[in-house]
Amino acid sequence: HTLGWISKVYVNPPAVVRHAEQIQKWRTVKGNWQAAWLLKAVTCIDLTTLSAKHPIREDLLKAMDMHDKGITVAAVCVYPARVTDAVNALKAAGCNIPVASVAAGFPSGQTPLETKLAEIKLAVQYGAREIDIVISRSLVLSGQWEGLYEEIRQCREACGEAHMKTILATGELGSLANVYKASMIAMMAGSDFIKTSTGKEVENATLPVGVVMMRAIKEFYWQTGFKVGFKPAGGIRTAKEAITWLMLVKEELGVEWLKPELFRLGASSLLEDIEKQVSC
């Protein structure tokens, strides 16, 4: 296939930013609705700690009559060296939450491709059911789209049965047009999810970037019939921010994307705030 179309991609940044700002101005949801949105958010979190099985205190869930609904996070995300421990800990807790592992030279992506592929294969061997890879940003910045496609395709192959989330590190890609292009290439190469950031960049998940990535997901769906998931990560700390992301996904992609199979929130400190809000 040819990637000639990629040079013609145009994104209108002021329009994207305006649209993202409007979302933030929407009325906040209150009361029971807010609690429902927040529990939905919890089920879509990729958590970086092991409080995954009981993310929300039992007494709070009981008060909402949700204690027997199996409210758990979507996955537990760790480094490759911790996968075995995480798998065993969850198994011991009688819990079927998948372990996701970062791989492919996280967070910088600055390792040789063979090292990246070996790291992915090891993480899968250790029991990771999801792999969050990082791309080589330099391939985007120098416009090497075929090279980017090939790298992601090989990572996808190394994942085997595991789901692959591709981290674009959008804050380091230079432009919204590059974010769109990298999103499309990542999906064409077989990513199950595209993810904004590692959480280690200076700029993490922003709403304008989210809009652009979701527009790419929509376009890819129209062209191929494949639904690719979306994961904002980094800097999402408050319940209000989590709800804003959920609303944006609902607005851009529709309610069918609001489930852990197609939407994840990468967040470590978000749970505490959600618990505070739910207990109000």
mmCIF file of C-alpha atoms in Angstrom:
data_model
loop_
_atom_site.group_PDB
_atom_site.id
_atom_site.type_symbol
_atom_site.label_atom_id
_atom_site.label_comp_id
_atom_site.label_asym_id
_atom_site.label_seq_id
_atom_site.Cartn_x
_atom_site.Cartn_y
_atom_site.Cartn_z
ATOM 1 C CA HIS A 1 0.000 0.000 0.000
ATOM 2 C CA THR A 2 1.178 3.516 -0.594
ATOM 3 C CA LEU A 3 1.339 6.275 1.980
ATOM 4 C CA GLY A 4 1.256 9.122 -0.550
ATOM 5 C CA TRP A 5 -1.951 10.551 0.960
ATOM 6 C CA ILE A 6 -0.152 11.359 4.153
ATOM 7 C CA SER A 7 1.531 14.497 2.814
ATOM 8 C CA LYS A 8 -1.922 15.929 2.085
ATOM 9 C CA VAL A 9 -3.230 15.672 5.642
ATOM 10 C CA TYR A 10 -4.392 19.055 6.930
ATOM 11 C CA VAL A 11 -5.510 19.883 10.461
ATOM 12 C CA ASN A 12 -6.978 23.265 11.429
ATOM 13 C CA PRO A 13 -5.451 23.865 14.904
ATOM 14 C CA PRO A 14 -7.529 26.939 15.930
ATOM 15 C CA ALA A 15 -10.770 25.091 15.133
ATOM 16 C CA VAL A 16 -9.628 22.016 17.079
ATOM 17 C CA VAL A 17 -8.633 24.123 20.087
ATOM 18 C CA ARG A 18 -11.981 25.999 20.007
ATOM 19 C CA HIS A 19 -13.873 22.709 19.925
ATOM 20 C CA ALA A 20 -11.859 21.349 22.859
ATOM 21 C CA GLU A 21 -12.483 24.527 24.861
ATOM 22 C CA GLN A 22 -16.244 24.206 24.338
ATOM 23 C CA ILE A 23 -16.200 20.730 25.834
ATOM 24 C CA GLN A 24 -14.599 22.119 28.982
ATOM 25 C CA LYS A 25 -17.346 24.709 29.316
ATOM 26 C CA TRP A 26 -20.123 22.119 29.390
ATOM 27 C CA ARG A 27 -22.198 21.963 32.509
ATOM 28 C CA THR A 28 -20.778 19.548 35.019
ATOM 29 C CA VAL A 29 -22.881 16.541 35.893
ATOM 30 C CA LYS A 30 -24.131 16.354 39.460
ATOM 31 C CA GLY A 31 -25.356 13.871 42.052
ATOM 32 C CA ASN A 32 -26.253 10.359 40.936
ATOM 33 C CA TRP A 33 -25.328 11.104 37.340
ATOM 34 C CA GLN A 34 -21.874 12.147 38.442
ATOM 35 C CA ALA A 35 -21.457 8.979 40.505
ATOM 36 C CA ALA A 36 -22.524 6.870 37.515
ATOM 37 C CA TRP A 37 -20.040 8.605 35.184
ATOM 38 C CA LEU A 38 -17.281 8.210 37.764
ATOM 39 C CA LEU A 39 -17.879 4.494 38.284
ATOM 40 C CA LYS A 40 -17.807 4.139 34.493
ATOM 41 C CA ALA A 41 -14.459 5.966 34.544
ATOM 42 C CA VAL A 42 -13.123 3.546 37.191
ATOM 43 C CA THR A 43 -13.917 0.524 35.003
ATOM 44 C CA CYS A 44 -11.849 2.098 32.197
ATOM 45 C CA ILE A 45 -8.734 2.906 34.239
ATOM 46 C CA ASP A 46 -5.364 1.316 33.530
ATOM 47 C CA LEU A 47 -3.974 1.497 37.036
ATOM 48 C CA THR A 48 -0.313 1.614 37.983
ATOM 49 C CA THR A 49 -0.822 0.141 41.463
ATOM 50 C CA LEU A 50 -2.276 -3.108 42.743
ATOM 51 C CA SER A 51 -5.408 -1.675 44.423
ATOM 52 C CA ALA A 52 -7.095 -2.857 41.260
ATOM 53 C CA LYS A 53 -9.511 -5.390 42.630
ATOM 54 C CA HIS A 54 -11.232 -2.998 45.044
ATOM 55 C CA PRO A 55 -10.577 0.430 43.577
ATOM 56 C CA ILE A 56 -13.481 2.028 45.452
ATOM 57 C CA ARG A 57 -14.195 1.454 49.159
ATOM 58 C CA GLU A 58 -16.837 -1.213 49.754
ATOM 59 C CA ASP A 59 -18.993 1.031 51.993
ATOM 60 C CA LEU A 60 -19.245 3.665 49.244
ATOM 61 C CA LEU A 61 -20.272 1.058 46.667
ATOM 62 C CA LYS A 62 -22.862 -0.342 49.110
ATOM 63 C CA ALA A 63 -24.330 3.126 49.579
ATOM 64 C CA MET A 64 -24.850 3.291 45.790
ATOM 65 C CA ASP A 65 -26.060 -0.302 45.628
ATOM 66 C CA MET A 66 -23.117 -1.120 43.342
ATOM 67 C CA HIS A 67 -21.185 -3.406 45.711
ATOM 68 C CA ASP A 68 -22.101 -6.585 43.818
ATOM 69 C CA LYS A 69 -21.586 -5.206 40.291
ATOM 70 C CA GLY A 70 -17.923 -6.177 40.070
ATOM 71 C CA ILE A 71 -16.570 -2.647 39.781
ATOM 72 C CA THR A 72 -12.858 -3.189 39.063
ATOM 73 C CA VAL A 73 -10.368 -1.254 36.983
ATOM 74 C CA ALA A 74 -9.695 -2.339 33.390
ATOM 75 C CA ALA A 75 -6.061 -3.383 33.789
ATOM 76 C CA VAL A 76 -2.983 -3.069 35.952
ATOM 77 C CA CYS A 77 -0.073 -1.488 34.103
ATOM 78 C CA VAL A 78 3.530 -2.289 35.106
ATOM 79 C CA TYR A 79 7.089 -2.489 33.754
ATOM 80 C CA PRO A 80 8.123 -5.802 32.115
ATOM 81 C CA ALA A 81 10.229 -6.837 35.128
ATOM 82 C CA ARG A 82 7.141 -6.597 37.360
ATOM 83 C CA VAL A 83 4.708 -8.534 35.165
ATOM 84 C CA THR A 84 5.226 -11.907 36.854
ATOM 85 C CA ASP A 85 4.689 -10.396 40.328
ATOM 86 C CA ALA A 86 1.567 -8.555 39.200
ATOM 87 C CA VAL A 87 0.109 -11.644 37.514
ATOM 88 C CA ASN A 88 0.736 -13.723 40.639
ATOM 89 C CA ALA A 89 -0.646 -11.079 43.004
ATOM 90 C CA LEU A 90 -3.860 -10.763 40.999
ATOM 91 C CA LYS A 91 -4.198 -14.534 40.709
ATOM 92 C CA ALA A 92 -3.750 -14.882 44.481
ATOM 93 C CA ALA A 93 -6.514 -12.318 44.943
ATOM 94 C CA GLY A 94 -8.759 -14.451 42.739
ATOM 95 C CA CYS A 95 -8.959 -11.674 40.235
ATOM 96 C CA ASN A 96 -9.063 -11.861 36.442
ATOM 97 C CA ILE A 97 -7.973 -8.288 35.695
ATOM 98 C CA PRO A 98 -5.420 -8.330 32.860
ATOM 99 C CA VAL A 99 -1.867 -7.152 33.411
ATOM 100 C CA ALA A 100 -0.647 -4.606 30.881
ATOM 101 C CA SER A 101 3.069 -4.067 30.444
ATOM 102 C CA VAL A 102 4.846 -1.074 28.974
ATOM 103 C CA ALA A 103 7.488 -2.172 26.489
ATOM 104 C CA ALA A 104 9.548 -1.172 23.441
ATOM 105 C CA GLY A 105 11.900 1.121 25.332
ATOM 106 C CA PHE A 106 9.360 2.947 27.499
ATOM 107 C CA PRO A 107 9.266 5.910 27.985
ATOM 108 C CA SER A 108 11.770 7.304 25.466
ATOM 109 C CA GLY A 109 11.523 4.636 22.762
ATOM 110 C CA GLN A 110 15.265 5.084 22.255
ATOM 111 C CA THR A 111 16.279 1.437 22.057
ATOM 112 C CA PRO A 112 17.122 -0.639 18.953
ATOM 113 C CA LEU A 113 14.149 -2.345 17.305
ATOM 114 C CA GLU A 114 15.435 -5.859 18.142
ATOM 115 C CA THR A 115 15.583 -4.903 21.824
ATOM 116 C CA LYS A 116 12.041 -3.534 21.614
ATOM 117 C CA LEU A 117 10.728 -6.729 20.042
ATOM 118 C CA ALA A 118 12.563 -8.929 22.557
ATOM 119 C CA GLU A 119 11.141 -6.894 25.439
ATOM 120 C CA ILE A 120 7.593 -7.244 24.074
ATOM 121 C CA LYS A 121 7.967 -11.008 23.650
ATOM 122 C CA LEU A 122 9.306 -11.405 27.191
ATOM 123 C CA ALA A 123 6.466 -9.365 28.707
ATOM 124 C CA VAL A 124 3.929 -11.550 26.878
ATOM 125 C CA GLN A 125 5.781 -14.685 27.993
ATOM 126 C CA TYR A 126 5.606 -13.438 31.600
ATOM 127 C CA GLY A 127 1.837 -13.230 31.302
ATOM 128 C CA ALA A 128 1.026 -9.693 30.124
ATOM 129 C CA ARG A 129 -2.247 -9.694 28.171
ATOM 130 C CA GLU A 130 -1.813 -6.119 26.986
ATOM 131 C CA ILE A 131 1.305 -4.287 25.822
ATOM 132 C CA ASP A 132 1.706 -0.500 25.781
ATOM 133 C CA ILE A 133 4.471 0.254 23.265
ATOM 134 C CA VAL A 134 6.126 3.590 22.482
ATOM 135 C CA ILE A 135 6.960 4.712 18.972
ATOM 136 C CA SER A 136 10.229 6.257 17.793
ATOM 137 C CA ARG A 137 9.284 9.928 17.745
ATOM 138 C CA SER A 138 12.190 10.674 15.399
ATOM 139 C CA LEU A 139 10.475 8.711 12.604
ATOM 140 C CA VAL A 140 7.490 11.074 12.843
ATOM 141 C CA LEU A 141 9.570 14.249 13.073
ATOM 142 C CA SER A 142 11.602 13.270 10.004
ATOM 143 C CA GLY A 143 8.522 12.125 8.060
ATOM 144 C CA GLN A 144 9.635 8.471 7.752
ATOM 145 C CA TRP A 145 6.090 7.109 7.605
ATOM 146 C CA GLU A 146 6.962 3.770 5.971
ATOM 147 C CA GLY A 147 9.604 3.213 8.643
ATOM 148 C CA LEU A 148 7.092 4.029 11.386
ATOM 149 C CA TYR A 149 4.526 1.665 9.874
ATOM 150 C CA GLU A 150 7.082 -1.150 9.665
ATOM 151 C CA GLU A 151 8.273 -0.667 13.261
ATOM 152 C CA ILE A 152 4.735 -0.727 14.671
ATOM 153 C CA ARG A 153 3.786 -3.694 12.474
ATOM 154 C CA GLN A 154 6.704 -5.717 13.834
ATOM 155 C CA CYS A 155 5.767 -4.774 17.398
ATOM 156 C CA ARG A 156 2.207 -5.915 16.692
ATOM 157 C CA GLU A 157 3.557 -9.245 15.446
ATOM 158 C CA ALA A 158 5.702 -9.645 18.585
ATOM 159 C CA CYS A 159 2.606 -9.093 20.754
ATOM 160 C CA GLY A 160 0.996 -12.274 19.418
ATOM 161 C CA GLU A 161 -2.302 -12.764 21.269
ATOM 162 C CA ALA A 162 -1.780 -9.747 23.532
ATOM 163 C CA HIS A 163 -3.571 -6.469 22.832
ATOM 164 C CA MET A 164 -1.325 -3.631 21.708
ATOM 165 C CA LYS A 165 -1.702 -0.004 22.746
ATOM 166 C CA THR A 166 0.551 2.359 20.820
ATOM 167 C CA ILE A 167 1.778 5.432 22.697
ATOM 168 C CA LEU A 168 2.342 8.346 20.325
ATOM 169 C CA ALA A 169 3.947 10.740 22.859
ATOM 170 C CA THR A 170 1.874 13.470 21.228
ATOM 171 C CA GLY A 171 3.563 16.305 23.147
ATOM 172 C CA GLU A 172 6.778 15.496 21.252
ATOM 173 C CA LEU A 173 5.392 15.167 17.706
ATOM 174 C CA GLY A 174 5.619 18.846 16.763
ATOM 175 C CA SER A 175 2.127 19.432 15.318
ATOM 176 C CA LEU A 176 -1.487 18.296 15.378
ATOM 177 C CA ALA A 177 -1.125 17.196 11.730
ATOM 178 C CA ASN A 178 1.673 14.841 12.839
ATOM 179 C CA VAL A 179 -0.571 13.544 15.636
ATOM 180 C CA TYR A 180 -3.231 12.681 13.027
ATOM 181 C CA LYS A 181 -0.716 11.058 10.681
ATOM 182 C CA ALA A 182 0.942 9.012 13.443
ATOM 183 C CA SER A 183 -2.529 7.923 14.657
ATOM 184 C CA MET A 184 -3.472 6.678 11.189
ATOM 185 C CA ILE A 185 -0.172 4.855 10.659
ATOM 186 C CA ALA A 186 -0.409 3.209 14.103
ATOM 187 C CA MET A 187 -3.918 1.947 13.301
ATOM 188 C CA MET A 188 -2.966 0.747 9.811
ATOM 189 C CA ALA A 189 -0.108 -1.216 11.391
ATOM 190 C CA GLY A 190 -2.526 -3.102 13.639
ATOM 191 C CA SER A 191 -2.728 -1.214 16.958
ATOM 192 C CA ASP A 192 -5.725 -2.172 19.110
ATOM 193 C CA PHE A 193 -5.527 1.196 20.887
ATOM 194 C CA ILE A 194 -3.800 4.503 20.345
ATOM 195 C CA LYS A 195 -2.620 6.301 23.483
ATOM 196 C CA THR A 196 -1.640 9.945 23.911
ATOM 197 C CA SER A 197 1.371 9.869 26.196
ATOM 198 C CA THR A 198 3.716 7.944 28.425
ATOM 199 C CA GLY A 199 2.886 10.302 31.290
ATOM 200 C CA LYS A 200 6.589 11.194 31.405
ATOM 201 C CA GLU A 201 6.594 13.897 28.724
ATOM 202 C CA VAL A 202 6.427 17.585 29.556
ATOM 203 C CA GLU A 203 3.039 17.781 27.840
ATOM 204 C CA ASN A 204 0.660 14.884 28.366
ATOM 205 C CA ALA A 205 -2.961 14.266 27.357
ATOM 206 C CA THR A 206 -4.567 17.496 26.139
ATOM 207 C CA LEU A 207 -8.110 17.792 24.800
ATOM 208 C CA PRO A 208 -7.104 19.187 21.356
ATOM 209 C CA VAL A 209 -4.807 16.185 20.844
ATOM 210 C CA GLY A 210 -7.651 13.932 21.995
ATOM 211 C CA VAL A 211 -10.000 15.463 19.422
ATOM 212 C CA VAL A 212 -7.473 14.893 16.612
ATOM 213 C CA MET A 213 -6.775 11.289 17.637
ATOM 214 C CA MET A 214 -10.494 10.510 17.899
ATOM 215 C CA ARG A 215 -11.165 12.045 14.484
ATOM 216 C CA ALA A 216 -8.490 9.716 13.112
ATOM 217 C CA ILE A 217 -10.125 6.743 14.872
ATOM 218 C CA LYS A 218 -13.481 7.704 13.350
ATOM 219 C CA GLU A 219 -11.982 8.062 9.867
ATOM 220 C CA PHE A 220 -10.212 4.701 10.211
ATOM 221 C CA TYR A 221 -13.480 3.082 11.299
ATOM 222 C CA TRP A 222 -15.345 4.545 8.317
ATOM 223 C CA GLN A 223 -12.668 3.291 5.931
ATOM 224 C CA THR A 224 -12.059 -0.170 7.361
ATOM 225 C CA GLY A 225 -14.911 -1.096 9.700
ATOM 226 C CA PHE A 226 -12.363 -1.646 12.518
ATOM 227 C CA LYS A 227 -12.890 0.046 15.879
ATOM 228 C CA VAL A 228 -9.632 1.110 17.496
ATOM 229 C CA GLY A 229 -9.575 2.124 21.168
ATOM 230 C CA PHE A 230 -8.440 5.440 22.619
ATOM 231 C CA LYS A 231 -6.400 6.012 25.780
ATOM 232 C CA PRO A 232 -5.539 9.441 27.154
ATOM 233 C CA ALA A 233 -2.769 9.235 29.762
ATOM 234 C CA GLY A 234 -0.717 11.542 31.922
ATOM 235 C CA GLY A 235 -1.898 14.497 33.950
ATOM 236 C CA ILE A 236 -5.460 13.203 34.457
ATOM 237 C CA ARG A 237 -5.803 13.708 38.203
ATOM 238 C CA THR A 238 -9.302 14.896 39.013
ATOM 239 C CA ALA A 239 -12.755 13.372 38.755
ATOM 240 C CA LYS A 240 -13.838 16.398 36.722
ATOM 241 C CA GLU A 241 -11.060 15.811 34.161
ATOM 242 C CA ALA A 242 -12.021 12.139 33.902
ATOM 243 C CA ILE A 243 -15.639 13.086 33.195
ATOM 244 C CA THR A 244 -14.513 15.628 30.581
ATOM 245 C CA TRP A 245 -12.623 12.874 28.751
ATOM 246 C CA LEU A 246 -15.615 10.525 28.923
ATOM 247 C CA MET A 247 -17.859 13.268 27.523
ATOM 248 C CA LEU A 248 -15.413 14.020 24.736
ATOM 249 C CA VAL A 249 -15.320 10.345 23.744
ATOM 250 C CA LYS A 250 -19.111 10.166 23.804
ATOM 251 C CA GLU A 251 -19.303 13.309 21.679
ATOM 252 C CA GLU A 252 -16.658 12.302 19.118
ATOM 253 C CA LEU A 253 -16.987 8.513 18.886
ATOM 254 C CA GLY A 254 -20.351 7.716 20.452
ATOM 255 C CA VAL A 255 -21.482 5.774 23.466
ATOM 256 C CA GLU A 256 -20.278 2.413 22.068
ATOM 257 C CA TRP A 257 -16.675 3.565 22.678
ATOM 258 C CA LEU A 258 -17.360 4.108 26.392
ATOM 259 C CA LYS A 259 -16.306 0.656 27.543
ATOM 260 C CA PRO A 260 -12.954 -0.776 28.580
ATOM 261 C CA GLU A 261 -12.611 -2.644 25.266
ATOM 262 C CA LEU A 262 -12.376 0.719 23.442
ATOM 263 C CA PHE A 263 -11.551 3.341 26.056
ATOM 264 C CA ARG A 264 -8.948 3.457 28.816
ATOM 265 C CA LEU A 265 -7.760 6.201 31.129
ATOM 266 C CA GLY A 266 -4.107 6.066 32.092
ATOM 267 C CA ALA A 267 -4.012 7.402 35.623
ATOM 268 C CA SER A 268 -2.407 6.648 38.948
ATOM 269 C CA SER A 269 -3.639 9.379 41.304
ATOM 270 C CA LEU A 270 -7.132 9.750 39.791
ATOM 271 C CA LEU A 271 -8.769 7.091 41.987
ATOM 272 C CA GLU A 272 -8.335 9.022 45.227
ATOM 273 C CA ASP A 273 -10.156 12.017 43.797
ATOM 274 C CA ILE A 274 -12.938 9.864 42.347
ATOM 275 C CA GLU A 275 -13.415 8.249 45.749
ATOM 276 C CA LYS A 276 -13.622 11.702 47.376
ATOM 277 C CA GLN A 277 -16.253 12.834 44.853
ATOM 278 C CA VAL A 278 -18.324 9.666 45.141
ATOM 279 C CA SER A 279 -18.419 9.952 48.940
ATOM 280 C CA CYS A 280 -19.719 13.543 48.850
#
